[in-house]
XYZ file of C-alpha atoms in Angstrom:
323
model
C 0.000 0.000 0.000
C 2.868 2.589 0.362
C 4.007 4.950 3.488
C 1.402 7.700 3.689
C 3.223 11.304 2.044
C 4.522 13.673 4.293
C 3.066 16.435 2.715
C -0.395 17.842 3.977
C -1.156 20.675 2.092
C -0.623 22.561 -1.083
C 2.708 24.903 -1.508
C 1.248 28.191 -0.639
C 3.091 30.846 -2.553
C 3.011 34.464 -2.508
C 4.675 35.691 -5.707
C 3.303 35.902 -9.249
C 3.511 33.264 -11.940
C 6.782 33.398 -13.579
C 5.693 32.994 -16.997
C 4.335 36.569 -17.871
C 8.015 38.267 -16.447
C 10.184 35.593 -18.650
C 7.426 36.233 -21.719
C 8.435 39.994 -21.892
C 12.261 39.064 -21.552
C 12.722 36.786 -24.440
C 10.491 39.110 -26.256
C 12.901 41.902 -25.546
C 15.479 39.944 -26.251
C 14.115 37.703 -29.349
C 11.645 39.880 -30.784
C 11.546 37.409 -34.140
C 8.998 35.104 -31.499
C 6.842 37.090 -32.719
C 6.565 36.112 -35.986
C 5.279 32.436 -34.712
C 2.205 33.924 -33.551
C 0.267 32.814 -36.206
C -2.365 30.081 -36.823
C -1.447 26.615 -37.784
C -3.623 25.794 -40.900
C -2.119 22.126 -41.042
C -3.939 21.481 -37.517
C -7.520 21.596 -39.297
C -6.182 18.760 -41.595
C -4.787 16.599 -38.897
C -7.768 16.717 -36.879
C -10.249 15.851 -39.855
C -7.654 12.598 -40.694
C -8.238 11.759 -36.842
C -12.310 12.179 -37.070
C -12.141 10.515 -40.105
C -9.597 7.562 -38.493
C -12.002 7.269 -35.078
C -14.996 6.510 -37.917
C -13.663 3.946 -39.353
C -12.500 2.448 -36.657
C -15.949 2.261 -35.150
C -17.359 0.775 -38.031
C -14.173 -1.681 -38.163
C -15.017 -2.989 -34.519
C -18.914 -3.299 -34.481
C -18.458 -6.783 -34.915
C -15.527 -7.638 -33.037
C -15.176 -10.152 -29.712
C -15.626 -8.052 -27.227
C -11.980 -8.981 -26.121
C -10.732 -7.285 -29.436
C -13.003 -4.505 -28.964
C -11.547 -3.633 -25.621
C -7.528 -4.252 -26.862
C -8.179 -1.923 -29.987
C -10.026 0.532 -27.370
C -6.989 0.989 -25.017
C -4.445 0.076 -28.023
C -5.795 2.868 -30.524
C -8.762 4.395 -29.733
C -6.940 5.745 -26.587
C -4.371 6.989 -28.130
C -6.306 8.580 -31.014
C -8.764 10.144 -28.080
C -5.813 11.896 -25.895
C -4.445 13.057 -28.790
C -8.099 14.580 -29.644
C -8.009 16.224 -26.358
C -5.050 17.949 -26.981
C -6.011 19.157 -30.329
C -9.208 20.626 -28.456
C -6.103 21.979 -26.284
C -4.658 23.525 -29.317
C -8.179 24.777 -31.192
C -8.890 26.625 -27.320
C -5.638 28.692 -27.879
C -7.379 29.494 -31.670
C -4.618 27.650 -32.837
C -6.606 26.345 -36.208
C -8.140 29.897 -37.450
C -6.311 32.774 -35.362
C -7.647 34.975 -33.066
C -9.700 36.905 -36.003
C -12.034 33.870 -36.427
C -12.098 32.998 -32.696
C -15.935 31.452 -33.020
C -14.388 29.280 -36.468
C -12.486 28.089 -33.648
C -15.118 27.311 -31.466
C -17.364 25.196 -33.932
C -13.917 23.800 -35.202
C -13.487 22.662 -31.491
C -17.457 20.487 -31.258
C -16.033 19.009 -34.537
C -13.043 17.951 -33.225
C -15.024 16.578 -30.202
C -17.322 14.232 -31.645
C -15.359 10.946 -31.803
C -14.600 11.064 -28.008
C -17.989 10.376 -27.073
C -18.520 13.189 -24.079
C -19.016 16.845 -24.642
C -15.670 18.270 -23.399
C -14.313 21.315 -25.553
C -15.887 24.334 -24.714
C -16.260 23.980 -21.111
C -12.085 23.015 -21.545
C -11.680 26.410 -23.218
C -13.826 28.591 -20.510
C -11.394 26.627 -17.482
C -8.429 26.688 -19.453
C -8.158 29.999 -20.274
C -8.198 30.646 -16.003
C -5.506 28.264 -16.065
C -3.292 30.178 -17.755
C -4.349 33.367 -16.406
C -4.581 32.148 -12.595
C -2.071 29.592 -12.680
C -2.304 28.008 -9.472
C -4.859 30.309 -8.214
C -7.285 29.679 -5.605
C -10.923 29.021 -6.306
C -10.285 29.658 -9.919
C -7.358 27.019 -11.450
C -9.289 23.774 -11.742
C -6.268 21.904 -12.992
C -5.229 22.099 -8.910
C -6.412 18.838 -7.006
C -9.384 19.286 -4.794
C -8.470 18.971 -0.614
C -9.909 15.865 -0.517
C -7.674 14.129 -3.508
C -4.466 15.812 -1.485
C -6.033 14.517 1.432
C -7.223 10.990 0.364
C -4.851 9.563 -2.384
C -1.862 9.829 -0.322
C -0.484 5.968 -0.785
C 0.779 4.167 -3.544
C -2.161 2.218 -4.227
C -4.513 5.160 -3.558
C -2.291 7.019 -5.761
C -2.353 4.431 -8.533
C -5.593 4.551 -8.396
C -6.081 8.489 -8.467
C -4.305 8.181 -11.668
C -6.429 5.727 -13.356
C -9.682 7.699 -11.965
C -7.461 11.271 -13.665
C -10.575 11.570 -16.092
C -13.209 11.358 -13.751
C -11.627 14.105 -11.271
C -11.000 16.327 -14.538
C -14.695 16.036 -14.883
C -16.567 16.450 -11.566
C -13.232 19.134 -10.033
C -14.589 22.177 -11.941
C -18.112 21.469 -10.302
C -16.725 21.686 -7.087
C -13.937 24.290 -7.255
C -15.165 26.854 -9.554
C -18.889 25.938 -11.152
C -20.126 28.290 -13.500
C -23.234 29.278 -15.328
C -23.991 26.851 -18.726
C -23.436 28.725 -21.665
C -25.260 28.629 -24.861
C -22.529 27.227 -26.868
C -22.215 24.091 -24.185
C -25.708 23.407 -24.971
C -24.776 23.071 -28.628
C -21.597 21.142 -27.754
C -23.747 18.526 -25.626
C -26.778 18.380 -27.931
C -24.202 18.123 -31.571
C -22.308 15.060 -29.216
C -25.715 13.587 -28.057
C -27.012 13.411 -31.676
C -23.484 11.917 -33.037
C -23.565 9.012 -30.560
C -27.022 8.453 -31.497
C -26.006 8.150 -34.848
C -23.118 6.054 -34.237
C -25.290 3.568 -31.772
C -27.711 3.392 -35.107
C -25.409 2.462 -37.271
C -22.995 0.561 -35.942
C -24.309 -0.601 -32.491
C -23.305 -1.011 -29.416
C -19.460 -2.138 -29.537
C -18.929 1.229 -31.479
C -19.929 3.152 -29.022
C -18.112 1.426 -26.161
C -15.079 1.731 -28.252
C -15.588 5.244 -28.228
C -16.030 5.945 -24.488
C -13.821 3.658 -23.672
C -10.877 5.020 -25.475
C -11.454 8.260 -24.219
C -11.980 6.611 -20.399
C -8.704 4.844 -20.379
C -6.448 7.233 -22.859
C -6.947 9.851 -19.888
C -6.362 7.664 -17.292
C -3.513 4.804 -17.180
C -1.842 5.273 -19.970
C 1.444 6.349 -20.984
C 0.047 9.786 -22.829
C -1.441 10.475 -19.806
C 1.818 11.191 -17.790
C 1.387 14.760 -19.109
C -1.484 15.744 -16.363
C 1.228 15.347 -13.991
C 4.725 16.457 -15.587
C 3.231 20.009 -16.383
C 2.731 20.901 -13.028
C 3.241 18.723 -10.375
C 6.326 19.858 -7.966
C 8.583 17.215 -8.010
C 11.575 19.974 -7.405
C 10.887 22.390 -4.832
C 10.227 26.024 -6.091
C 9.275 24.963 -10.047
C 6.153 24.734 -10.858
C 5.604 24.028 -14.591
C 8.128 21.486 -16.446
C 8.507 20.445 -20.284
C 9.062 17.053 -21.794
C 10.903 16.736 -24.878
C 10.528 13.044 -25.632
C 9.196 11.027 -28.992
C 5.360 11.297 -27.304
C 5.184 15.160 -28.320
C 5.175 13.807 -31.586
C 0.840 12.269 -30.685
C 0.428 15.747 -28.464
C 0.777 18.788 -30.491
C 4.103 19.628 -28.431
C 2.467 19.691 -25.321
C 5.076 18.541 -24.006
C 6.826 21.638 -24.066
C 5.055 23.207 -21.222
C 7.638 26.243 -20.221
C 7.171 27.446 -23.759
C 3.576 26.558 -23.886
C 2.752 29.059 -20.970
C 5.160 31.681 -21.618
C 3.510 31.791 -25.221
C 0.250 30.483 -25.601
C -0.408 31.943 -28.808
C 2.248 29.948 -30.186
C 1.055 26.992 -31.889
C 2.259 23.311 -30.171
C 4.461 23.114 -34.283
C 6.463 26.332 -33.753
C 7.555 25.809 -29.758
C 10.583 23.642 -30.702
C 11.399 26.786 -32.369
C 10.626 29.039 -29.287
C 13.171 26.666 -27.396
C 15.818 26.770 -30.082
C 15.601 30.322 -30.432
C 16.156 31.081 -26.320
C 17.725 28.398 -25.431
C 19.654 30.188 -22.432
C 15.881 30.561 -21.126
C 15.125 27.116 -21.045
C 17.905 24.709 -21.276
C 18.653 25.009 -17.744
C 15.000 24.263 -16.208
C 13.863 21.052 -14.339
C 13.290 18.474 -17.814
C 11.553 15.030 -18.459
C 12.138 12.594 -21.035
C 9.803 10.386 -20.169
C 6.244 10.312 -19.137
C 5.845 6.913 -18.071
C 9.236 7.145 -15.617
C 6.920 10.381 -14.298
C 3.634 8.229 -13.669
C 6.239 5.789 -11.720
C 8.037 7.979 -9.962
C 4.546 9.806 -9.331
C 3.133 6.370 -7.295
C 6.362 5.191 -6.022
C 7.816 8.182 -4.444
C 6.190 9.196 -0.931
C 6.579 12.742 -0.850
C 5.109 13.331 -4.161
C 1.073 13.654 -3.668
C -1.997 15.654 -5.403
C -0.871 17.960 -2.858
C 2.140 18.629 -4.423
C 1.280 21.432 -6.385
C 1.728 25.561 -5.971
C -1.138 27.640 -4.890
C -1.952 30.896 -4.921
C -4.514 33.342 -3.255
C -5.389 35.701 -5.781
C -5.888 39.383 -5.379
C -7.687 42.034 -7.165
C -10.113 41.732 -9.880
C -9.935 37.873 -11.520
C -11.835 38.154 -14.603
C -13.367 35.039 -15.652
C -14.665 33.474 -19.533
């Protein structure tokens, strides 16, 4: 079961997110950044290849063995459903159509969303927008564990677990930290995914539509993509709070991997931050590093200081202005 954590609480800090400061930096330093500010028009083509890929596959396993409908599920479908995700991650930054076309982006996003089964994109882009803006902040950054997962997962096995369960807890967290009012274009996301899996379930039955969930269930959970939730921000070094991977898996993930870059210039696309690293190197070569997420997800369970509480918080002051 594994040595309860020594930690008991979050790491309360009292200074701003250091993102914005090194952002205005590089920029003085680097001004060509700039020019990778720009939409990437190839995204819109990869995502249709992976709608298009998730289709056939569901007609390809309505009449599988259930056996080989759940090893394609957690083989593929997983992998093509994280990826999804962080192509949704990508369209929220209006990565596909620029900032000029911001609601292209937005239907772009319910597209991208149908083959994993659950309405998720544009409540992701109302929360992660405060993510970036809040990081860490109190009451608003719903990417921080609740008290109770701190609290609760706080052993190996309960750990293990928590990481498995990572897609329910992205779910139901928002709903207790920071709820807020439905908006009319979550309506349209839930009613455009209801109507696709009805459709699918026609069609092609019940299998397909397992496949679908499923993949999206288990790519989120235990899985070696999903060793991202936790490398991004999860203190692992005292006093660092965001980390980048630059291992073969950015390669499924839109660069997510490069997380340092990713915050200090979010409307970079995930294709130009190798760039943004190449170009200011002396900014980034010398911060905390992974190279793998699946030695993260180990090192996550196995090492007894490292908890859902092990994460920075802040208490934000002054106005917070919220999507």
């Amino acid at each position: 079961m594994g040595n309860t954590v020594a930690r008991e609480d979050f790491e309360w800090v009292y200074t701003d997110q250091p993102h914005a400061d090194r952002r205005k930096e590089i920029l003085a330093k680097h001004p060509e950044i700039k020019a990778l500010m720009k939409p990437d028009y190839n995204l819109i083509w990869v995502v249709v290849l992976m709608v298009l890929a998730q289709l056939t596959a569901f007609y390809l396993v309505k009449d599988l063995d259930w056996k080989w409908v759940v090893f394609w599920a957690y083989v593929f479908g997983s992998c093509i459903s994280h990826s999804m995700t962080l192509a949704i991650h990508e369209i929220s930054h209006n990565s596909a159509f620029g900032n000029c076309k911001a609601m292209w982006n937005r239907w772009f996003g319910i597209f991208a969303n149908l083959p994993l089964g659950l309405p998720y994109s544009i409540s992701f882009k109302r929360y992660h927008m405060d993510h970036h803006r809040y990081l860490g902040g109190d009451g608003i950054d719903v990417d921080i564990p609740t008290n109770f997962e701190g609290w609760f997962f706080c052993t190996r096995f309960r750990k293990f677990i928590w990481i498995v369960l990572q897609p329910f807890f992205y779910a139901i967290r928002p709903l207790c930290i920071n709820p807020k009012p439905i908006s009319r274009l979550e309506i349209i996301n839930l009613l455009a995914q209801l109507a696709f899996d009805v459709v699918i379930y026609y069609l092609w039955g019940v299998k397909s539509i397992f496949y679908m969930l499923a993949g999206s269930v288990l790519g989120l959970g235990l899985h070696p993509i999903s060793g991202h939730f936790i490398a991004e921000h999860y203190m692992f070094l005292k006093g660092h709070e965001t980390y980048s991977y630059y291992g073969p898996l950015n390669l499924l993930t839109f660069n997510v991997g490069y997380h340092n870059e990713h915050h200090d210039f979010p409307n970079i696309p995930g294709k130009s931050l190798p760039l943004v690293k190449k170009i200011a190197a002396e900014y980034y070569d010398h911060l905390p590093q992974y190279n793998s997420w699946i030695k993260v997800l180990y090192d996550f369970v196995m090492d007894d200081t490292i908890s859902p509480y092990s994460r920075m918080k802040r208490q934000l002051k002054g106005e917070v202005k919220q999507d």
